[in-house]
Amino acid sequence: MRSALLSRLLSAALASVMLTTGIGAACAADVWPSRPIKLVVPFPPGGAADISARVFADKLGESLKQTVVVENKAGAGTAIAAEAVAKADPDGYTLSLAPAGQLTILPHINTKVQFDPFKSFTPVSILTSVPYVLAASPDAPVSNVKELVAAAKREPGKFTYSSCGPGTLCHLSGELFKSLTDTDLLHVPFKGSAPAVNALLGNQVNLSFDTLTVLAPQIRDGKVKGLLVTSRERSPQLPNVPTAAEAGVKDFVVDSWFGLVVPAGTPDAIVDRLNAEVVRIGALPDVKERLEAQGLDVTTSTREAFARTIKDDHVRWGKVVDAAGAKLY
């Protein structure tokens, strides 16, 4: 009996060790997923991020044979969602839709955030990206970028631009444009894209920087003037709107990407499986069609490429934040 008891104790000890080592992680990965998975989105339902998340969540659920539930957790400039995911168990059952601003801008403007963009998460893959657009109000006294730059230099501070909030990519796109064109534009922040665009439609501001998804319908309907898109090539959504390079603003390339991350410490086997599934899903014709109809480009990547993108953009936007004095805390 003593021998049997000793054997059971040794087995229990070995199991405990395995669960706290790579062996245990590998075993856990072998049976993953065995229950529903949560995908946290740091925005309310609707919009480019939420659309991206739901399209991939549906397909992931089919391939993994488990429900992938989208949980919208908005607030604090996406910090609430990021902090919740950073604290979640790294077991593959909590995923996060991470927008570019969350990992590359927010830590620069808010030093009180309770997550580290490099240490708190493991990158899986970029999912989609969308360029930004510079649009002018119906009554703005300019019709193209050349006229805008000339007029802004004649009257510094006269031209106003709305953004979806201080420290957002909408705001910092404007600051980058100012730096590249040596102009002085007055920033007018709003709480979200809807009021910022409404101010543009109502001629309360002269200009606005926002995503293609937000501004393309207004430009196509002739309600505002499209001055440029920040992609390297013209967008099929706005074929008559020039790229920044074509408009004379070199190096003004801004992509608002949305990526998939998991809590740091998630087993590599699970992360690799997620990456493989995401890349496969991104290549499906019906997925590309659904997302491209919303102005989103499917830009899935390797884990390593996504990590490099986060690092490079973190450095790039940090310089813009410092130059603009856009720190909140």
GROMACS .gro file of C-alpha atoms in nm:
model
  329
    1MET     CA    1   0.000   0.000   0.000
    2ARG     CA    2   0.284   0.233   0.089
    3SER     CA    3   0.437   0.166  -0.255
    4ALA     CA    4   0.107   0.244  -0.431
    5LEU     CA    5   0.066   0.566  -0.233
    6LEU     CA    6   0.421   0.669  -0.317
    7SER     CA    7   0.354   0.598  -0.685
    8ARG     CA    8   0.042   0.816  -0.682
    9LEU     CA    9   0.229   1.098  -0.512
   10LEU     CA   10   0.510   1.081  -0.766
   11SER     CA   11   0.258   1.082  -1.052
   12ALA     CA   12   0.084   1.385  -0.908
   13ALA     CA   13   0.415   1.567  -0.866
   14LEU     CA   14   0.516   1.486  -1.223
   15ALA     CA   15   0.182   1.612  -1.355
   16SER     CA   16   0.225   1.934  -1.160
   17VAL     CA   17   0.573   1.986  -1.305
   18MET     CA   18   0.448   1.917  -1.657
   19LEU     CA   19   0.172   2.175  -1.626
   20THR     CA   20   0.423   2.441  -1.531
   21THR     CA   21   0.674   2.360  -1.806
   22GLY     CA   22   0.684   2.352  -2.181
   23ILE     CA   23   0.572   1.988  -2.165
   24GLY     CA   24   0.255   2.089  -1.990
   25ALA     CA   25   0.202   2.377  -2.231
   26ALA     CA   26   0.245   2.145  -2.525
   27CYS     CA   27  -0.006   1.901  -2.383
   28ALA     CA   28  -0.253   2.185  -2.327
   29ALA     CA   29  -0.201   2.299  -2.684
   30ASP     CA   30  -0.273   1.946  -2.811
   31VAL     CA   31  -0.628   1.958  -2.674
   32TRP     CA   32  -0.689   2.326  -2.752
   33PRO     CA   33  -0.954   2.446  -2.804
   34SER     CA   34  -1.192   2.247  -2.588
   35ARG     CA   35  -1.432   2.532  -2.506
   36PRO     CA   36  -1.548   2.868  -2.652
   37ILE     CA   37  -1.290   3.139  -2.722
   38LYS     CA   38  -1.333   3.509  -2.647
   39LEU     CA   39  -1.216   3.779  -2.890
   40VAL     CA   40  -1.201   4.120  -2.723
   41VAL     CA   41  -1.261   4.428  -2.942
   42PRO     CA   42  -1.177   4.768  -2.787
   43PHE     CA   43  -1.456   4.953  -2.972
   44PRO     CA   44  -1.837   4.949  -2.979
   45PRO     CA   45  -2.011   4.728  -3.237
   46GLY     CA   46  -1.982   4.851  -3.595
   47GLY     CA   47  -1.683   5.019  -3.755
   48ALA     CA   48  -1.374   4.881  -3.924
   49ALA     CA   49  -1.226   4.707  -3.617
   50ASP     CA   50  -1.548   4.533  -3.520
   51ILE     CA   51  -1.618   4.425  -3.879
   52SER     CA   52  -1.268   4.278  -3.909
   53ALA     CA   53  -1.304   4.093  -3.580
   54ARG     CA   54  -1.643   3.942  -3.661
   55VAL     CA   55  -1.547   3.821  -4.009
   56PHE     CA   56  -1.238   3.643  -3.876
   57ALA     CA   57  -1.419   3.521  -3.562
   58ASP     CA   58  -1.687   3.347  -3.770
   59LYS     CA   59  -1.430   3.168  -3.984
   60LEU     CA   60  -1.207   3.079  -3.687
   61GLY     CA   61  -1.506   2.927  -3.514
   62GLU     CA   62  -1.573   2.707  -3.817
   63SER     CA   63  -1.214   2.583  -3.850
   64LEU     CA   64  -1.147   2.538  -3.476
   65LYS     CA   65  -1.491   2.383  -3.419
   66GLN     CA   66  -1.551   2.610  -3.121
   67THR     CA   67  -1.753   2.928  -3.090
   68VAL     CA   68  -1.546   3.247  -3.102
   69VAL     CA   69  -1.742   3.510  -2.913
   70VAL     CA   70  -1.673   3.875  -2.990
   71GLU     CA   71  -1.677   4.088  -2.674
   72ASN     CA   72  -1.687   4.464  -2.728
   73LYS     CA   73  -1.502   4.636  -2.443
   74ALA     CA   74  -1.470   5.004  -2.533
   75GLY     CA   75  -1.332   5.289  -2.324
   76ALA     CA   76  -1.025   5.487  -2.221
   77GLY     CA   77  -0.892   5.508  -2.574
   78THR     CA   78  -0.880   5.123  -2.600
   79ALA     CA   79  -0.684   5.093  -2.272
   80ILE     CA   80  -0.964   4.911  -2.086
   81ALA     CA   81  -0.964   4.626  -2.334
   82ALA     CA   82  -0.585   4.608  -2.356
   83GLU     CA   83  -0.543   4.595  -1.979
   84ALA     CA   84  -0.808   4.323  -1.945
   85VAL     CA   85  -0.640   4.105  -2.208
   86ALA     CA   86  -0.294   4.164  -2.061
   87LYS     CA   87  -0.420   4.020  -1.729
   88ALA     CA   88  -0.604   3.724  -1.884
   89ASP     CA   89  -0.481   3.366  -1.855
   90PRO     CA   90  -0.240   3.285  -2.141
   91ASP     CA   91  -0.428   2.969  -2.234
   92GLY     CA   92  -0.549   3.052  -2.585
   93TYR     CA   93  -0.904   3.128  -2.479
   94THR     CA   94  -0.868   3.508  -2.477
   95LEU     CA   95  -0.774   3.683  -2.801
   96SER     CA   96  -0.761   4.056  -2.870
   97LEU     CA   97  -0.826   4.270  -3.174
   98ALA     CA   98  -0.546   4.526  -3.135
   99PRO     CA   99  -0.565   4.846  -3.341
  100ALA     CA  100  -0.245   5.023  -3.441
  101GLY     CA  101  -0.309   5.313  -3.205
  102GLN     CA  102  -0.345   5.088  -2.903
  103LEU     CA  103   0.003   4.939  -2.928
  104THR     CA  104   0.199   5.215  -3.101
  105ILE     CA  105   0.046   5.547  -2.988
  106LEU     CA  106  -0.145   5.504  -2.662
  107PRO     CA  107   0.162   5.408  -2.453
  108HIS     CA  108   0.330   5.731  -2.567
  109ILE     CA  109   0.041   5.964  -2.482
  110ASN     CA  110  -0.075   5.794  -2.163
  111THR     CA  111   0.207   5.674  -1.940
  112LYS     CA  112  -0.047   5.546  -1.685
  113VAL     CA  113  -0.170   5.257  -1.898
  114GLN     CA  114  -0.139   4.921  -1.725
  115PHE     CA  115   0.012   4.725  -2.012
  116ASP     CA  116   0.332   4.712  -2.213
  117PRO     CA  117   0.293   4.684  -2.593
  118PHE     CA  118   0.590   4.449  -2.615
  119LYS     CA  119   0.584   4.252  -2.288
  120SER     CA  120   0.211   4.209  -2.227
  121PHE     CA  121   0.113   4.047  -2.556
  122THR     CA  122   0.228   3.797  -2.815
  123PRO     CA  123   0.156   3.909  -3.173
  124VAL     CA  124  -0.030   3.656  -3.391
  125SER     CA  125  -0.091   3.834  -3.723
  126ILE     CA  126  -0.213   4.154  -3.877
  127LEU     CA  127  -0.569   4.101  -4.001
  128THR     CA  128  -0.666   4.407  -4.202
  129SER     CA  129  -0.556   4.762  -4.269
  130VAL     CA  130  -0.722   5.076  -4.399
  131PRO     CA  131  -0.560   5.397  -4.523
  132TYR     CA  132  -0.647   5.743  -4.403
  133VAL     CA  133  -0.804   6.019  -4.607
  134LEU     CA  134  -0.771   6.396  -4.593
  135ALA     CA  135  -1.102   6.558  -4.682
  136ALA     CA  136  -1.210   6.922  -4.707
  137SER     CA  137  -1.548   7.067  -4.614
  138PRO     CA  138  -1.796   7.165  -4.886
  139ASP     CA  139  -1.720   7.538  -4.845
  140ALA     CA  140  -1.345   7.508  -4.790
  141PRO     CA  141  -1.165   7.753  -5.022
  142VAL     CA  142  -0.935   7.479  -5.154
  143SER     CA  143  -0.989   7.187  -5.393
  144ASN     CA  144  -0.654   7.010  -5.378
  145VAL     CA  145  -0.348   6.970  -5.158
  146LYS     CA  146  -0.136   7.220  -5.350
  147GLU     CA  147  -0.396   7.493  -5.291
  148LEU     CA  148  -0.429   7.390  -4.926
  149VAL     CA  149  -0.056   7.407  -4.854
  150ALA     CA  150  -0.022   7.744  -5.027
  151ALA     CA  151  -0.322   7.891  -4.843
  152ALA     CA  152  -0.214   7.748  -4.506
  153LYS     CA  153   0.131   7.901  -4.544
  154ARG     CA  154  -0.020   8.239  -4.630
  155GLU     CA  155  -0.242   8.231  -4.322
  156PRO     CA  156  -0.091   8.008  -4.050
  157GLY     CA  157  -0.347   7.872  -3.804
  158LYS     CA  158  -0.649   7.971  -4.011
  159PHE     CA  159  -0.733   7.625  -4.141
  160THR     CA  160  -0.889   7.386  -3.890
  161TYR     CA  161  -0.904   7.008  -3.897
  162SER     CA  162  -1.123   6.775  -3.694
  163SER     CA  163  -1.013   6.442  -3.552
  164CYS     CA  164  -1.177   6.152  -3.371
  165GLY     CA  165  -0.993   6.247  -3.051
  166PRO     CA  166  -0.666   6.377  -2.907
  167GLY     CA  167  -0.379   6.135  -2.945
  168THR     CA  168  -0.563   5.916  -3.196
  169LEU     CA  169  -0.430   5.821  -3.537
  170CYS     CA  170  -0.679   6.075  -3.679
  171HIS     CA  171  -0.507   6.348  -3.477
  172LEU     CA  172  -0.151   6.233  -3.536
  173SER     CA  173  -0.211   6.196  -3.910
  174GLY     CA  174  -0.286   6.567  -3.908
  175GLU     CA  175   0.027   6.641  -3.709
  176LEU     CA  176   0.239   6.434  -3.947
  177PHE     CA  177   0.088   6.617  -4.244
  178LYS     CA  178   0.173   6.950  -4.082
  179SER     CA  179   0.530   6.841  -4.026
  180LEU     CA  180   0.578   6.712  -4.380
  181THR     CA  181   0.425   7.022  -4.543
  182ASP     CA  182   0.560   7.280  -4.296
  183THR     CA  183   0.211   7.418  -4.236
  184ASP     CA  184   0.023   7.529  -3.925
  185LEU     CA  185  -0.326   7.379  -3.899
  186LEU     CA  186  -0.549   7.413  -3.592
  187HIS     CA  187  -0.655   7.082  -3.438
  188VAL     CA  188  -1.020   7.050  -3.326
  189PRO     CA  189  -1.068   6.715  -3.146
  190PHE     CA  190  -1.401   6.534  -3.108
  191LYS     CA  191  -1.512   6.223  -2.922
  192GLY     CA  192  -1.525   5.985  -3.214
  193SER     CA  193  -1.540   5.988  -3.590
  194ALA     CA  194  -1.913   6.061  -3.621
  195PRO     CA  195  -1.905   6.408  -3.459
  196ALA     CA  196  -1.576   6.489  -3.631
  197VAL     CA  197  -1.723   6.414  -3.973
  198ASN     CA  198  -2.047   6.596  -3.888
  199ALA     CA  199  -1.839   6.905  -3.812
  200LEU     CA  200  -1.680   6.871  -4.155
  201LEU     CA  201  -2.016   6.828  -4.327
  202GLY     CA  202  -2.149   7.132  -4.147
  203ASN     CA  203  -1.851   7.350  -4.242
  204GLN     CA  204  -1.759   7.395  -3.876
  205VAL     CA  205  -1.405   7.285  -3.966
  206ASN     CA  206  -1.218   7.308  -4.295
  207LEU     CA  207  -1.056   6.965  -4.297
  208SER     CA  208  -1.068   6.621  -4.142
  209PHE     CA  209  -0.837   6.319  -4.122
  210ASP     CA  210  -1.008   5.983  -4.084
  211THR     CA  211  -1.012   5.634  -4.230
  212LEU     CA  212  -1.123   5.548  -4.580
  213THR     CA  213  -1.409   5.349  -4.427
  214VAL     CA  214  -1.544   5.663  -4.262
  215LEU     CA  215  -1.485   5.925  -4.530
  216ALA     CA  216  -1.521   5.740  -4.861
  217PRO     CA  217  -1.904   5.740  -4.860
  218GLN     CA  218  -1.911   6.116  -4.796
  219ILE     CA  219  -1.663   6.179  -5.078
  220ARG     CA  220  -1.841   5.951  -5.325
  221ASP     CA  221  -2.171   6.128  -5.251
  222GLY     CA  222  -2.009   6.467  -5.317
  223LYS     CA  223  -2.073   6.589  -4.963
  224VAL     CA  224  -1.705   6.664  -4.894
  225LYS     CA  225  -1.391   6.698  -5.109
  226GLY     CA  226  -1.135   6.419  -5.111
  227LEU     CA  227  -0.784   6.569  -5.120
  228LEU     CA  228  -0.564   6.261  -5.076
  229VAL     CA  229  -0.541   5.904  -4.951
  230THR     CA  230  -0.247   5.793  -4.741
  231SER     CA  231  -0.192   5.459  -4.919
  232ARG     CA  232   0.092   5.398  -5.163
  233GLU     CA  233  -0.156   5.334  -5.443
  234ARG     CA  234  -0.495   5.484  -5.520
  235SER     CA  235  -0.788   5.313  -5.353
  236PRO     CA  236  -1.047   5.134  -5.568
  237GLN     CA  237  -1.301   5.294  -5.333
  238LEU     CA  238  -1.185   5.642  -5.437
  239PRO     CA  239  -1.015   5.608  -5.776
  240ASN     CA  240  -1.027   5.982  -5.842
  241VAL     CA  241  -0.855   6.082  -5.519
  242PRO     CA  242  -0.474   6.104  -5.550
  243THR     CA  243  -0.228   5.940  -5.317
  244ALA     CA  244  -0.026   6.167  -5.090
  245ALA     CA  245   0.279   6.117  -5.311
  246GLU     CA  246   0.080   6.215  -5.619
  247ALA     CA  247  -0.050   6.519  -5.432
  248GLY     CA  248   0.306   6.628  -5.353
  249VAL     CA  249   0.339   6.510  -4.991
  250LYS     CA  250   0.627   6.263  -4.986
  251ASP     CA  251   0.638   5.994  -4.716
  252PHE     CA  252   0.284   6.063  -4.593
  253VAL     CA  253   0.186   5.696  -4.570
  254VAL     CA  254  -0.053   5.603  -4.290
  255ASP     CA  255  -0.218   5.262  -4.251
  256SER     CA  256  -0.454   5.195  -3.967
  257TRP     CA  257  -0.401   4.823  -3.914
  258PHE     CA  258  -0.592   4.583  -3.693
  259GLY     CA  259  -0.402   4.285  -3.559
  260LEU     CA  260  -0.464   3.977  -3.350
  261VAL     CA  261  -0.270   3.938  -3.024
  262VAL     CA  262  -0.289   3.707  -2.724
  263PRO     CA  263  -0.166   3.743  -2.365
  264ALA     CA  264   0.210   3.698  -2.328
  265GLY     CA  265   0.298   3.344  -2.229
  266THR     CA  266   0.042   3.176  -2.453
  267PRO     CA  267   0.200   2.849  -2.576
  268ASP     CA  268   0.378   2.879  -2.910
  269ALA     CA  269   0.185   2.583  -3.048
  270ILE     CA  270  -0.142   2.772  -2.997
  271VAL     CA  271  -0.004   3.097  -3.139
  272ASP     CA  272   0.131   2.913  -3.444
  273ARG     CA  273  -0.206   2.742  -3.497
  274LEU     CA  274  -0.388   3.075  -3.475
  275ASN     CA  275  -0.145   3.235  -3.720
  276ALA     CA  276  -0.189   2.953  -3.970
  277GLU     CA  277  -0.567   2.973  -3.946
  278VAL     CA  278  -0.574   3.352  -3.980
  279VAL     CA  279  -0.349   3.349  -4.287
  280ARG     CA  280  -0.564   3.076  -4.445
  281ILE     CA  281  -0.885   3.263  -4.368
  282GLY     CA  282  -0.747   3.589  -4.506
  283ALA     CA  283  -0.690   3.422  -4.843
  284LEU     CA  284  -1.051   3.305  -4.879
  285PRO     CA  285  -1.228   3.487  -5.165
  286ASP     CA  286  -1.550   3.549  -4.968
  287VAL     CA  287  -1.355   3.698  -4.677
  288LYS     CA  288  -1.157   3.932  -4.902
  289GLU     CA  289  -1.477   4.036  -5.079
  290ARG     CA  290  -1.664   4.112  -4.756
  291LEU     CA  291  -1.380   4.315  -4.609
  292GLU     CA  292  -1.281   4.498  -4.926
  293ALA     CA  293  -1.643   4.610  -4.965
  294GLN     CA  294  -1.588   4.798  -4.638
  295GLY     CA  295  -1.267   4.959  -4.766
  296LEU     CA  296  -1.048   4.719  -4.567
  297ASP     CA  297  -0.741   4.547  -4.712
  298VAL     CA  298  -0.666   4.195  -4.592
  299THR     CA  299  -0.302   4.208  -4.482
  300THR     CA  300  -0.234   3.891  -4.284
  301SER     CA  301   0.127   3.829  -4.191
  302THR     CA  302   0.376   3.610  -4.011
  303ARG     CA  303   0.415   3.649  -3.636
  304GLU     CA  304   0.761   3.798  -3.688
  305ALA     CA  305   0.644   4.053  -3.948
  306PHE     CA  306   0.366   4.171  -3.718
  307ALA     CA  307   0.613   4.212  -3.431
  308ARG     CA  308   0.838   4.423  -3.654
  309THR     CA  309   0.544   4.639  -3.760
  310ILE     CA  310   0.453   4.708  -3.397
  311LYS     CA  311   0.813   4.801  -3.315
  312ASP     CA  312   0.863   5.024  -3.620
  313ASP     CA  313   0.531   5.205  -3.580
  314HIS     CA  314   0.589   5.251  -3.207
  315VAL     CA  315   0.910   5.439  -3.287
  316ARG     CA  316   0.759   5.636  -3.574
  317TRP     CA  317   0.449   5.758  -3.391
  318GLY     CA  318   0.646   5.824  -3.074
  319LYS     CA  319   0.840   6.089  -3.263
  320VAL     CA  320   0.517   6.245  -3.391
  321VAL     CA  321   0.367   6.247  -3.040
  322ASP     CA  322   0.676   6.420  -2.900
  323ALA     CA  323   0.680   6.678  -3.179
  324ALA     CA  324   0.309   6.751  -3.137
  325GLY     CA  325   0.316   6.758  -2.757
  326ALA     CA  326   0.021   6.521  -2.761
  327LYS     CA  327   0.084   6.353  -2.425
  328LEU     CA  328  -0.221   6.326  -2.200
  329TYR     CA  329  -0.050   6.195  -1.882
   0.00000   0.00000   0.00000
